[in-house]
Coordinates of C-alpha atoms in Angstrom, one line a residue:
F108 CA -36.5 -5.0 -61.6
V109 CA -36.7 -1.2 -61.1
K110 CA -33.7 0.5 -59.4
T111 CA -34.5 3.4 -56.9
M112 CA -32.4 5.7 -54.9
A113 CA -33.4 8.2 -52.0
K114 CA -32.8 11.9 -52.4
K115 CA -29.9 13.6 -50.7
A116 CA -30.5 13.9 -46.9
E117 CA -31.8 17.0 -45.3
M118 CA -29.7 18.4 -42.7
E119 CA -30.5 20.5 -39.6
W120 CA -28.0 21.7 -36.9
S121 CA -28.9 23.1 -33.5
F122 CA -27.1 24.7 -30.6
N123 CA -28.4 24.2 -27.0
G124 CA -31.8 23.4 -28.5
S125 CA -31.9 26.4 -30.9
Q126 CA -31.6 25.8 -34.7
I127 CA -28.4 27.2 -36.4
K128 CA -28.6 29.0 -39.6
S129 CA -25.9 30.1 -42.0
S130 CA -24.3 33.5 -41.7
E131 CA -21.1 35.3 -42.5
R132 CA -19.5 33.5 -39.7
I133 CA -21.3 30.2 -39.8
T134 CA -21.1 27.8 -42.9
L135 CA -23.2 24.6 -43.1
S136 CA -22.2 22.0 -45.6
N137 CA -24.1 18.8 -46.7
T138 CA -22.8 16.2 -49.2
K139 CA -23.5 12.6 -49.9
K140 CA -20.7 11.7 -47.7
S141 CA -20.6 14.2 -44.9
A142 CA -22.2 17.1 -42.9
S143 CA -20.2 19.8 -41.5
L144 CA -20.5 23.0 -39.5
T145 CA -17.9 25.7 -39.7
I146 CA -17.7 28.6 -37.2
K147 CA -15.2 31.2 -37.9
H148 CA -13.7 33.3 -35.0
V149 CA -15.4 31.0 -32.4
E150 CA -16.3 32.7 -29.1
M151 CA -16.4 31.2 -25.6
S152 CA -20.2 31.9 -25.7
E153 CA -20.5 29.2 -28.4
S154 CA -19.3 26.4 -26.0
G155 CA -22.2 24.0 -25.4
K156 CA -24.1 21.1 -27.0
Y157 CA -24.4 20.7 -30.7
L158 CA -26.9 18.4 -32.4
C159 CA -26.9 17.3 -36.1
K160 CA -29.9 15.7 -37.7
L161 CA -29.9 14.0 -41.1
K162 CA -33.1 12.4 -42.6
N163 CA -34.4 11.4 -46.1
S164 CA -37.3 9.3 -47.3
V165 CA -35.8 6.1 -45.8
S166 CA -34.4 7.0 -42.4
E167 CA -33.3 9.7 -40.0
I168 CA -30.2 9.7 -37.9
S169 CA -28.7 12.3 -35.4
T170 CA -25.5 12.8 -33.4
E171 CA -24.6 15.1 -30.5
F172 CA -21.3 16.4 -29.1
T173 CA -20.2 19.1 -26.7
L174 CA -17.9 21.9 -27.9
T175 CA -15.6 23.5 -25.3
V176 CA -13.9 26.8 -26.4
K177 CA -10.7 27.7 -24.5
D178 CA -9.3 31.2 -24.5
K179 CA -6.9 33.4 -22.7
P180 CA -8.4 34.6 -19.3
S181 CA -9.7 38.1 -18.9
P182 CA -7.6 40.5 -16.9
P183 CA -7.3 40.2 -13.1
Q184 CA -9.6 42.7 -11.3
G185 CA -9.6 45.3 -8.7
P186 CA -9.9 46.6 -6.2
A187 CA -6.3 46.1 -5.4
K188 CA -5.3 46.3 -1.8
V189 CA -1.6 47.4 -1.1
E190 CA -0.1 47.4 2.5
W191 CA 3.5 48.4 3.2
R192 CA 5.2 45.9 5.5
T193 CA 8.6 47.6 5.7
E194 CA 10.2 50.4 3.7
D195 CA 11.3 48.1 0.9
T196 CA 8.5 45.5 1.2
L197 CA 4.7 45.6 0.4
Q198 CA 1.9 43.2 0.3
L199 CA -0.2 43.3 -2.9
E200 CA -3.7 41.8 -3.4
W201 CA -6.1 41.6 -6.1
Q202 CA -9.1 39.8 -7.5
A203 CA -9.4 36.8 -9.8
P204 CA -10.4 37.4 -13.5
E205 CA -14.1 37.4 -14.3
S206 CA -13.4 34.7 -16.8
D207 CA -10.6 32.1 -16.7
G208 CA -11.0 31.4 -20.4
G209 CA -12.4 28.1 -19.9
A210 CA -9.2 26.7 -18.3
K211 CA -7.8 27.1 -15.0
V212 CA -5.6 30.1 -14.2
E213 CA -2.1 28.5 -13.5
E214 CA -0.4 31.6 -12.3
Y215 CA -0.4 35.4 -11.9
I216 CA 2.5 37.4 -13.3
V217 CA 3.4 40.6 -11.4
E218 CA 5.3 43.3 -12.9
R219 CA 6.6 46.7 -11.7
K220 CA 7.9 50.0 -13.4
E221 CA 9.6 52.9 -11.9
V222 CA 7.7 55.9 -12.7
D223 CA 10.5 57.7 -14.6
K224 CA 11.2 54.5 -16.7
K225 CA 9.4 53.1 -19.7
S226 CA 9.9 49.3 -19.4
W227 CA 8.0 46.9 -17.1
R228 CA 9.9 44.2 -15.4
Q229 CA 8.6 40.9 -14.2
I230 CA 9.5 40.6 -10.5
V231 CA 7.4 37.5 -9.2
T232 CA 4.8 35.0 -10.2
S233 CA 2.2 33.4 -7.8
S234 CA -0.6 30.9 -7.9
Q235 CA -2.6 33.0 -5.3
T236 CA -4.2 36.5 -5.7
S237 CA -1.6 37.9 -3.3
I238 CA 2.1 38.4 -3.2
E239 CA 4.8 40.0 -1.1
V240 CA 7.1 42.4 -3.2
R241 CA 10.5 42.8 -1.7
G242 CA 13.6 44.9 -2.6
L243 CA 11.8 48.2 -3.4
K244 CA 13.9 51.3 -3.3
K245 CA 13.0 54.0 -0.8
E246 CA 13.6 57.0 -3.0
A247 CA 11.7 55.5 -6.1
S248 CA 8.0 55.4 -7.0
Y249 CA 6.5 52.4 -8.6
N250 CA 3.5 51.2 -10.8
F251 CA 2.3 47.6 -10.7
R252 CA 0.4 45.5 -13.1
I253 CA -0.8 41.8 -12.9
I254 CA -1.3 39.4 -15.7
A255 CA -3.3 36.1 -15.5
R256 CA -2.0 33.0 -17.5
N257 CA -3.7 29.8 -18.3
C258 CA -2.9 27.0 -20.7
V259 CA -3.8 29.2 -23.7
G260 CA -1.8 32.1 -22.9
C261 CA -1.7 35.4 -21.0
S262 CA -4.5 38.0 -20.3
E263 CA -4.2 41.6 -20.8
P264 CA -2.8 43.3 -17.9
F265 CA -4.6 44.8 -14.9
I266 CA -2.7 48.0 -14.3
I267 CA -3.1 49.4 -10.8
E268 CA -3.6 53.2 -11.4
E269 CA -2.1 54.3 -8.1
T270 CA 1.6 55.1 -7.7
F271 CA 3.4 53.7 -4.7
S272 CA 6.4 55.3 -2.9
A273 CA 8.0 54.0 0.4
S274 CA 9.0 57.6 1.2
K275 CA 5.4 58.7 1.2
A276 CA 4.2 55.6 3.1
N277 CA 3.3 55.9 6.7
I278 CA 5.0 52.8 8.1
P279 CA 4.9 52.9 12.0
K280 CA 7.6 50.8 13.7
S281 CA 6.5 48.4 16.3
L282 CA 7.6 45.2 18.0
P283 CA 7.3 42.1 15.5
G284 CA 4.5 39.6 15.8
M285 CA 4.8 36.1 17.1
P286 CA 6.5 33.2 15.1
T287 CA 4.7 29.9 14.7
L288 CA 6.8 27.4 16.7
S289 CA 6.8 23.5 16.3
V290 CA 9.1 20.7 17.6
K291 CA 10.6 18.8 14.8
D292 CA 12.8 16.2 16.5
V293 CA 13.5 14.8 20.0
T294 CA 16.4 12.6 21.2
S295 CA 17.7 11.7 24.7
R296 CA 19.9 14.8 24.7
S297 CA 18.5 17.3 22.2
V298 CA 15.3 18.9 20.8
T299 CA 15.1 20.4 17.3
L300 CA 12.8 23.5 17.1
E301 CA 11.4 24.8 13.8
W302 CA 9.4 28.0 13.2
T303 CA 7.9 30.3 10.6
P304 CA 8.4 34.0 10.6
P305 CA 5.8 36.3 12.0
S306 CA 3.3 37.8 9.5
D307 CA 3.9 41.3 10.9
T308 CA 7.6 42.3 11.3
G309 CA 6.8 45.6 12.8
G310 CA 7.4 47.8 9.9
V311 CA 11.2 47.0 9.7
H312 CA 13.3 44.0 8.9
L313 CA 13.8 41.3 11.6
L314 CA 17.1 41.3 13.2
G315 CA 16.9 37.7 14.4
Y316 CA 15.2 35.3 16.8
I317 CA 15.7 34.7 20.5
I318 CA 15.6 31.0 21.5
E319 CA 15.0 30.2 25.2
K320 CA 14.5 26.9 27.3
R321 CA 12.9 26.3 30.7
I322 CA 13.0 23.0 32.7
S323 CA 9.4 22.0 33.7
S324 CA 10.4 22.2 37.4
S325 CA 11.4 26.0 37.3
E326 CA 9.9 29.2 36.4
T327 CA 13.0 30.7 35.0
W328 CA 13.6 31.0 31.4
E329 CA 17.3 30.6 30.1
R330 CA 18.4 32.1 26.8
V331 CA 20.0 29.4 24.6
E332 CA 21.0 31.3 21.4
T333 CA 20.2 34.3 19.2
V334 CA 20.2 33.4 15.5
E335 CA 20.0 35.4 12.3
S336 CA 16.7 36.3 10.8
S337 CA 17.3 33.8 7.9
C338 CA 17.4 30.9 10.4
R339 CA 14.2 28.8 10.7
I340 CA 15.5 25.7 12.5
F341 CA 17.7 25.1 15.5
T342 CA 18.7 22.2 17.6
V343 CA 19.0 22.7 21.4
E344 CA 21.7 20.2 22.7
N345 CA 23.2 18.9 25.9
L346 CA 19.9 18.6 27.6
K347 CA 19.4 16.6 30.8
E348 CA 17.1 13.6 30.9
V349 CA 15.8 14.2 34.4
S350 CA 13.2 16.8 33.4
G351 CA 10.8 17.9 30.6
Y352 CA 11.4 21.1 28.9
Y353 CA 9.4 24.1 27.6
F354 CA 10.9 26.1 24.6
R355 CA 10.0 29.5 23.1
V356 CA 11.2 31.7 20.2
S357 CA 10.6 35.4 19.8
A358 CA 11.3 37.5 16.8
E359 CA 13.5 40.7 17.3
N360 CA 13.8 43.9 15.3
E361 CA 15.3 47.4 16.0
V362 CA 12.4 48.2 18.2
G363 CA 12.8 45.1 20.5
S364 CA 11.6 41.5 20.9
G365 CA 8.0 40.6 20.3
K366 CA 5.8 38.1 22.0
A367 CA 7.4 34.6 22.3
S368 CA 5.8 31.4 20.7
E369 CA 6.0 28.7 23.2
S370 CA 6.0 25.0 22.9
D371 CA 4.1 22.3 24.9
L372 CA 6.0 20.3 27.4
V373 CA 8.6 18.3 25.6
T374 CA 9.8 15.1 27.3
L375 CA 13.3 13.7 26.2
K376 CA 13.4 10.2 24.7
A377 CA 14.4 7.4 27.1
H378 CA 18.3 7.1 27.7
A379 CA 20.0 6.2 24.5
S380 CA 23.0 4.0 24.0
V381 CA 25.5 3.4 21.3
P382 CA 24.3 1.7 18.2
S383 CA 24.8 -2.0 17.5
P384 CA 27.7 -2.8 15.2
P385 CA 27.1 -2.4 11.4
T386 CA 25.5 -5.5 9.9
A387 CA 27.7 -8.2 8.3
P388 CA 29.0 -9.4 6.0
L389 CA 31.8 -7.0 5.5
E390 CA 32.4 -7.3 1.8
M391 CA 35.7 -6.4 0.2
S392 CA 36.8 -6.6 -3.4
P393 CA 40.0 -5.3 -5.1
V394 CA 39.6 -2.5 -7.6
G395 CA 43.3 -2.0 -8.4
P396 CA 46.8 -2.9 -7.1
H397 CA 46.5 -0.2 -4.4
A398 CA 42.8 0.0 -3.6
I399 CA 39.7 -2.0 -2.4
H400 CA 35.9 -1.5 -2.2
V401 CA 34.5 -2.0 1.3
E402 CA 30.7 -2.4 1.8
W403 CA 28.5 -3.1 4.9
G404 CA 25.0 -3.1 6.1
A405 CA 23.2 -0.5 8.6
P406 CA 23.1 -1.5 12.3
E407 CA 20.1 -3.4 13.5
S408 CA 19.6 -0.7 16.2
D409 CA 20.5 3.0 16.3
G410 CA 20.6 2.8 20.1
G411 CA 17.6 5.1 20.5
A412 CA 19.4 8.0 18.7
P413 CA 19.7 8.9 15.0
L414 CA 22.8 7.5 13.3
E415 CA 25.4 10.3 12.6
G416 CA 27.8 8.3 10.5
Y417 CA 30.4 5.6 10.4
K418 CA 34.1 5.5 11.3
I419 CA 36.5 3.3 9.2
A420 CA 39.9 2.0 10.5
V421 CA 42.4 -0.1 8.6
R422 CA 45.3 -2.3 10.0
D423 CA 48.2 -3.8 8.0
A424 CA 48.1 -7.5 8.9
R425 CA 52.1 -7.2 9.6
R426 CA 51.4 -4.6 12.1
Q427 CA 49.5 -4.2 15.5
M428 CA 48.4 -0.5 15.1
W429 CA 45.0 0.5 13.7
M430 CA 44.8 3.6 11.5
E431 CA 41.5 5.7 11.3
V432 CA 41.2 6.5 7.6
G433 CA 38.2 8.7 7.9
R434 CA 34.5 8.9 8.5
V435 CA 31.5 9.1 6.3
A436 CA 27.8 10.0 6.6
A437 CA 25.0 7.7 7.8
D438 CA 23.7 7.2 4.3
V439 CA 27.0 5.9 3.1
Q440 CA 27.6 2.2 3.3
K441 CA 30.2 1.7 0.6
L442 CA 33.5 3.3 0.0
K443 CA 36.9 3.0 -1.6
V444 CA 40.0 2.6 0.5
Q445 CA 43.1 3.5 -1.5
D446 CA 46.9 4.0 -1.0
L447 CA 47.3 0.4 0.1
S448 CA 50.3 -1.7 -0.7
E449 CA 50.0 -4.3 -3.5
G450 CA 50.4 -7.9 -2.0
H451 CA 49.8 -6.8 1.5
E452 CA 46.9 -8.1 3.7
Y453 CA 44.7 -5.9 5.6
F454 CA 41.9 -5.9 8.3
V455 CA 39.1 -3.4 8.1
R456 CA 36.9 -2.1 11.1
I457 CA 33.6 -0.2 10.5
F458 CA 32.1 1.7 13.7
A459 CA 28.5 3.1 13.6
K460 CA 28.2 6.4 15.6
N461 CA 25.2 8.3 17.2
E462 CA 25.2 11.1 19.7
V463 CA 26.2 8.8 22.5
G464 CA 29.3 7.3 20.9
F465 CA 30.7 4.6 18.7
S466 CA 29.4 1.0 18.4
D467 CA 31.5 -2.1 18.6
P468 CA 33.2 -2.7 15.2
L469 CA 32.3 -4.9 12.3
E470 CA 35.6 -6.5 11.3
N471 CA 36.8 -9.1 8.8
E472 CA 37.8 -12.4 10.5
E473 CA 40.5 -13.1 7.8
A474 CA 43.0 -10.6 6.4
F475 CA 42.1 -9.6 2.9
K476 CA 45.0 -9.5 0.4
V477 CA 45.3 -6.6 -2.0
V478 CA 45.9 -8.0 -5.6
R479 CA 45.8 -6.5 -9.0
P480 CA 42.6 -7.7 -10.8
P481 CA 43.3 -9.9 -14.0
D482 CA 41.7 -7.3 -16.4
Y483 CA 43.1 -4.4 -14.7
T484 CA 44.7 -1.5 -16.7
E485 CA 45.7 1.9 -15.6
E486 CA 43.8 3.6 -18.4
A487 CA 40.5 1.7 -17.6
E488 CA 40.8 2.4 -13.9
A489 CA 41.3 6.1 -14.5
Q490 CA 38.2 6.3 -16.6
R491 CA 36.2 4.2 -14.1
S492 CA 37.5 6.5 -11.3
R493 CA 36.2 9.6 -13.0
R494 CA 32.7 8.0 -13.4
E495 CA 32.6 6.6 -9.9
E496 CA 30.4 8.2 -7.3
T497 CA 31.7 6.0 -4.3
P498 CA 33.4 8.0 -1.6
S499 CA 37.0 7.2 -1.2
L500 CA 39.5 7.5 1.8
S501 CA 43.3 7.0 2.0
F502 CA 45.2 4.7 4.2

């Protein structure tokens, strides 16, 4: 018997089909147990497919893998576009980096610097290659720079060479543009309007919005309300069901009111009624010698108009008079009634409410007696009350 052993395997590395050779940056290593390729200061251009072949007198094997090199993005690019919107607001646009560094650019960081100061100040970030910059001083001059950021880090800044000053900008004043109007909600007696501001404010700040309505059978517009410029939603109430309505909203600045954005014909919902009573069972449980928890279900029908909330009334079984203890929002269906008398019996009524009025009540058939729970202690109750998020009302 003669023992034999093959020689150490020969190794060959290739990148995108071209053979790799050792250099100052690239080290190739081959032992009986492993083969390795080390690239110092790897660059994005070295991303691609790598192939390693090993062979000796007995066999030949190979393995392939793809290397992805991620880096910070290159700086954003010009030309930059700057347009003054008002005396303290400008629109700034730029171009995406030539390279994203192998990873998506997550945001752009916009910084500004007053000409007579040394430090840059971050003012806003954006996922887009444009941004509106507000709050600029009329008497100051500014420089801007933009930095791109991906998951690896931030690029070098792209500095816009031009200096910008509102005092030197030619900003003609004009009527504002047209808002974008939509109808958000319709009931039997109201319509909720929603809008977005005009892209052109006329070179000055908006003063507000004018809201108008018109019955479909009339050609005359009626002013409903003038709201502040920060308002973006408004409900027109006390409408009549006999007709459809048109609505329009116009923006207003110091020059005047711009062209109005008008809705399509809006038909009110069919006549609404009060909601059905809250759903049984009306569950009650003692939480102390002077308080109970009350819980109920939502009405089966809202009557054709959104629920606005619930009214709660309580009556001592010894008396004939009902006392309203309070009201809660429509999303509340459990509350704590406190300041009751220990040992007394009570009836509770829950009314549902919409814009038309109150439902018939949900009421407990038998009086509920307020008793001290067996495990009740004032200290434990005080701690539980601090943690409890259930709304409470007093009798």
